Amino acid sequence: MDMLEFICSRRSTRKYRPEMPERDKIEAVLEAGRYAPSGGNNQTTHLIVLTDRDILTALADVVKEEFSKMEVTPGMYASMAGAIRASKTEFYHFHYDAPVLILTANRSDYGNNIADCSCVLENMMLMANALDLGSCWINQLKWLNENDAVTAFLRPLGLEEGERVYGAVALGYADRPDGLPDRTPLPRKGNPVTWH
Ligand SMILES: Cc1cc2nc3c(=O)[nH]c(=O)nc-3n(C[C@H](O)[C@H](O)[C@H](O)COP(=O)(O)O)c2cc1C
């Protein structure tokens, strides 16, 4: 695959097989993330890798519980409003039961925290595609990154004082007959380009 074809064929996977991807594949995804650029070469993005099913289930429960306590307010970001509404139903999905969830945290007092985490996440999703793994950006922990219950849950898992989660990526083999992610590129309707 050439580079552009490879980038365009990265798609979000939202149904996963339960089996754990090979350790060397997970490590390669992490390495790709760690080699992302960072503002001023700060390299302060902290990757927290969750592979324990019980921990992932418990985290999903905390996230659902905390969202379900919230009310949708006028002007609220549509995806967050959607997550709040869904959390009050049985149809709520946090990480789609993927076997791996990698959180990207960064210092809350660092101006490039979200940008740096985003670069790490995109690198990881591209690497996952290269390794025939499905992936999906999971944003709920960013919306809840000042929530006390979520923070208390993540501290023993390695979230440092002064860090907040700015994104996460679910990882695993796609629950499809061939185990491969759907790589059909989505047509571009937006992201306009203006040349001068
Ligand atoms: C900042 C950001 C946040 C996202 N949050 C979520 C999320 O919480 N859950 C989810 O299922 N997908 C999430 N996505 C994935 C997008 O929905 C997806 O990239 C988009 O619909 C395009 O589809 P594609 O990734 O298959 O090309 C997020 C993507 C980005 C860039």
Short mmCIF file of C-alpha atoms and ligand atoms in Angstrom, two decimals:
data_model
loop_
_atom_site.label_atom_id
_atom_site.label_comp_id
_atom_site.label_asym_id
_atom_site.label_seq_id
_atom_site.Cartn_x
_atom_site.Cartn_y
_atom_site.Cartn_z
CA MET A 1 0.00 0.00 0.00
CA ASP A 2 1.36 3.47 -0.70
CA MET A 3 1.42 5.96 2.14
CA LEU A 4 -1.68 7.96 1.13
CA GLU A 5 -3.72 4.82 0.48
CA PHE A 6 -2.61 3.54 3.86
CA ILE A 7 -3.67 6.74 5.65
CA CYS A 8 -7.02 6.94 3.80
CA SER A 9 -7.83 3.31 4.69
CA ARG A 10 -7.60 3.86 8.45
CA ARG A 11 -11.14 3.54 9.72
CA SER A 12 -12.73 3.36 13.17
CA THR A 13 -13.54 -0.15 14.39
CA ARG A 14 -16.48 -0.46 16.80
CA LYS A 15 -16.85 -4.25 17.04
CA TYR A 16 -13.94 -6.25 18.42
CA ARG A 17 -13.02 -9.86 18.90
CA PRO A 18 -12.27 -10.63 22.56
CA GLU A 19 -8.83 -12.10 21.87
CA MET A 20 -5.82 -10.10 22.99
CA PRO A 21 -3.60 -8.87 20.14
CA GLU A 22 -0.01 -10.11 20.20
CA ARG A 23 2.18 -8.31 22.73
CA ASP A 24 4.69 -7.21 20.06
CA LYS A 25 1.89 -5.59 18.06
CA ILE A 26 0.69 -3.64 21.10
CA GLU A 27 4.26 -2.56 21.80
CA ALA A 28 4.72 -1.43 18.19
CA VAL A 29 1.54 0.65 18.43
CA LEU A 30 2.83 2.23 21.64
CA GLU A 31 6.22 2.95 20.07
CA ALA A 32 4.53 4.63 17.11
CA GLY A 33 2.65 6.81 19.60
CA ARG A 34 5.78 7.66 21.55
CA TYR A 35 7.50 8.79 18.35
CA ALA A 36 4.82 11.39 17.61
CA PRO A 37 5.98 14.99 17.48
CA SER A 38 5.36 17.18 20.52
CA GLY A 39 5.35 20.93 21.09
CA GLY A 40 8.88 22.03 21.97
CA ASN A 41 9.79 18.33 21.95
CA ASN A 42 8.28 18.14 25.44
CA GLN A 43 7.41 14.42 25.25
CA THR A 44 5.06 14.69 28.23
CA THR A 45 2.29 12.47 26.86
CA HIS A 46 1.79 9.60 29.29
CA LEU A 47 0.42 6.38 27.79
CA ILE A 48 -1.55 4.19 30.18
CA VAL A 49 -2.24 0.74 28.71
CA LEU A 50 -5.28 -1.15 30.00
CA THR A 51 -5.50 -4.83 29.04
CA ASP A 52 -7.20 -6.33 32.09
CA ARG A 53 -10.82 -7.14 31.26
CA ASP A 54 -12.01 -6.57 34.83
CA ILE A 55 -10.37 -3.15 34.99
CA LEU A 56 -11.80 -2.19 31.59
CA THR A 57 -15.28 -3.31 32.63
CA ALA A 58 -15.01 -1.42 35.93
CA LEU A 59 -13.81 1.71 34.13
CA ALA A 60 -16.68 1.47 31.65
CA ASP A 61 -19.07 1.19 34.61
CA VAL A 62 -17.63 4.31 36.30
CA VAL A 63 -17.81 6.27 33.05
CA LYS A 64 -21.43 5.22 32.47
CA GLU A 65 -22.36 6.03 36.07
CA GLU A 66 -20.75 9.49 35.96
CA PHE A 67 -22.30 10.37 32.60
CA SER A 68 -25.71 9.21 33.77
CA LYS A 69 -25.57 11.74 36.64
CA MET A 70 -25.10 14.59 34.16
CA GLU A 71 -27.80 16.54 32.36
CA VAL A 72 -27.66 17.70 28.78
CA THR A 73 -27.43 21.50 28.68
CA PRO A 74 -28.15 23.91 25.80
CA GLY A 75 -25.12 24.41 23.58
CA MET A 76 -23.41 21.29 24.89
CA TYR A 77 -21.05 19.60 22.42
CA ALA A 78 -23.29 17.17 20.47
CA SER A 79 -21.18 14.05 21.03
CA MET A 80 -21.03 14.67 24.77
CA ALA A 81 -24.79 15.23 24.89
CA GLY A 82 -25.19 11.96 22.98
CA ALA A 83 -22.99 10.10 25.46
CA ILE A 84 -24.98 11.51 28.40
CA ARG A 85 -28.29 10.47 26.83
CA ALA A 86 -26.96 7.02 25.93
CA SER A 87 -25.52 6.46 29.42
CA LYS A 88 -29.06 6.53 30.80
CA THR A 89 -29.96 3.57 28.55
CA GLU A 90 -28.77 0.02 27.99
CA PHE A 91 -27.29 1.04 24.64
CA TYR A 92 -24.33 2.93 26.04
CA HIS A 93 -20.89 2.02 24.67
CA PHE A 94 -17.65 3.29 26.13
CA HIS A 95 -14.82 1.28 24.54
CA TYR A 96 -16.86 -1.26 22.54
CA ASP A 97 -15.40 -4.05 24.72
CA ALA A 98 -12.07 -3.84 22.90
CA PRO A 99 -9.42 -5.96 24.63
CA VAL A 100 -7.00 -3.00 24.83
CA LEU A 101 -7.58 0.63 25.72
CA ILE A 102 -4.64 3.05 25.67
CA LEU A 103 -5.18 6.35 27.48
CA THR A 104 -3.18 9.43 26.57
CA ALA A 105 -2.68 11.77 29.50
CA ASN A 106 -0.71 14.98 29.72
CA ARG A 107 -0.01 17.80 32.11
CA SER A 108 -3.08 19.98 32.63
CA ASP A 109 -0.90 23.13 32.80
CA TYR A 110 0.77 22.49 29.44
CA GLY A 111 -0.66 24.46 26.51
CA ASN A 112 -0.08 21.72 23.91
CA ASN A 113 -1.56 18.90 26.00
CA ILE A 114 -4.46 18.11 23.65
CA ALA A 115 -2.41 18.65 20.49
CA ASP A 116 0.39 16.37 21.66
CA CYS A 117 -2.02 13.64 22.73
CA SER A 118 -3.79 13.91 19.37
CA CYS A 119 -0.53 13.34 17.48
CA VAL A 120 0.18 10.29 19.64
CA LEU A 121 -3.31 8.91 19.07
CA GLU A 122 -3.20 9.32 15.30
CA ASN A 123 0.22 7.66 15.12
CA MET A 124 -1.14 4.73 17.12
CA MET A 125 -4.24 4.35 14.95
CA LEU A 126 -2.13 4.38 11.77
CA MET A 127 0.25 1.82 13.23
CA ALA A 128 -2.70 -0.36 14.25
CA ASN A 129 -3.93 -0.26 10.65
CA ALA A 130 -0.48 -1.28 9.42
CA LEU A 131 -0.60 -4.28 11.78
CA ASP A 132 -4.12 -5.35 10.71
CA LEU A 133 -5.57 -4.22 14.05
CA GLY A 134 -8.76 -2.24 14.41
CA SER A 135 -8.75 0.95 16.45
CA CYS A 136 -11.09 3.73 17.51
CA TRP A 137 -10.56 7.05 19.25
CA ILE A 138 -12.51 7.04 22.53
CA ASN A 139 -13.13 10.53 23.86
CA GLN A 140 -15.29 10.11 26.96
CA LEU A 141 -12.37 10.24 29.39
CA LYS A 142 -11.45 13.66 28.05
CA TRP A 143 -14.92 14.97 28.82
CA LEU A 144 -14.69 13.44 32.28
CA ASN A 145 -11.08 14.42 32.94
CA GLU A 146 -12.03 16.65 35.87
CA ASN A 147 -14.50 14.17 37.32
CA ASP A 148 -13.51 13.07 40.83
CA ALA A 149 -14.72 9.46 40.58
CA VAL A 150 -12.98 8.89 37.25
CA THR A 151 -9.78 10.53 38.50
CA ALA A 152 -9.87 8.40 41.67
CA PHE A 153 -10.26 5.29 39.51
CA LEU A 154 -7.32 6.20 37.27
CA ARG A 155 -4.82 7.28 39.96
CA PRO A 156 -3.92 3.71 41.06
CA LEU A 157 -3.57 2.83 37.37
CA GLY A 158 -0.77 5.37 36.98
CA LEU A 159 -2.42 8.73 36.29
CA GLU A 160 -0.09 11.23 37.98
CA GLU A 161 -1.05 14.27 40.01
CA GLY A 162 -1.27 17.20 37.57
CA GLU A 163 -2.10 14.94 34.61
CA ARG A 164 -5.43 14.67 32.81
CA VAL A 165 -6.59 12.28 30.15
CA TYR A 166 -7.06 13.99 26.77
CA GLY A 167 -7.99 10.99 24.69
CA ALA A 168 -7.84 7.22 24.36
CA VAL A 169 -7.72 4.59 21.68
CA ALA A 170 -9.43 1.20 21.65
CA LEU A 171 -7.42 -1.55 19.99
CA GLY A 172 -8.04 -5.13 18.91
CA TYR A 173 -8.91 -7.42 16.06
CA ALA A 174 -12.07 -6.45 14.27
CA ASP A 175 -15.05 -8.72 14.83
CA ARG A 176 -15.36 -9.54 11.14
CA PRO A 177 -14.94 -12.88 9.35
CA ASP A 178 -11.35 -12.05 8.32
CA GLY A 179 -10.54 -10.23 11.57
CA LEU A 180 -9.39 -7.21 9.56
CA PRO A 181 -10.67 -3.66 10.00
CA ASP A 182 -13.03 -2.29 7.37
CA ARG A 183 -10.67 -0.22 5.26
CA THR A 184 -13.16 1.40 2.91
CA PRO A 185 -12.19 5.08 2.81
CA LEU A 186 -14.95 7.49 3.83
CA PRO A 187 -15.53 10.14 1.14
CA ARG A 188 -14.46 13.63 2.20
CA LYS A 189 -17.35 16.08 2.46
CA GLY A 190 -15.49 18.59 4.59
CA ASN A 191 -11.92 19.59 5.41
CA PRO A 192 -11.79 22.16 2.61
CA VAL A 193 -8.51 23.29 1.11
CA THR A 194 -7.85 26.86 0.01
CA TRP A 195 -4.85 27.50 -2.23
CA HIS A 196 -3.35 30.90 -2.98
C1 LIG B 1 -11.38 13.96 18.53
C2 LIG B 1 -12.11 12.70 18.18
C3 LIG B 1 -12.98 12.13 19.09
C4 LIG B 1 -13.65 10.92 18.79
N1 LIG B 1 -14.40 10.33 19.76
C5 LIG B 1 -14.99 9.15 19.49
C6 LIG B 1 -15.68 8.45 20.50
O1 LIG B 1 -15.72 8.85 21.68
N2 LIG B 1 -16.30 7.28 20.18
C7 LIG B 1 -16.27 6.78 18.90
O2 LIG B 1 -16.86 5.74 18.66
N3 LIG B 1 -15.58 7.41 17.92
C8 LIG B 1 -14.93 8.56 18.19
N4 LIG B 1 -14.18 9.18 17.22
C9 LIG B 1 -14.09 8.58 15.88
C10 LIG B 1 -14.87 9.37 14.84
O3 LIG B 1 -16.26 9.22 15.05
C11 LIG B 1 -14.45 8.87 13.44
O4 LIG B 1 -13.09 9.10 13.25
C12 LIG B 1 -15.23 9.55 12.34
O5 LIG B 1 -16.60 9.23 12.40
C13 LIG B 1 -14.70 9.15 10.94
O6 LIG B 1 -14.76 7.75 10.76
P1 LIG B 1 -13.44 6.90 10.47
O7 LIG B 1 -12.53 7.02 11.67
O8 LIG B 1 -13.91 5.49 10.25
O9 LIG B 1 -12.76 7.47 9.25
C14 LIG B 1 -13.48 10.34 17.50
C15 LIG B 1 -12.60 10.92 16.60
C16 LIG B 1 -11.90 12.06 16.93
C17 LIG B 1 -10.89 12.63 15.94
#
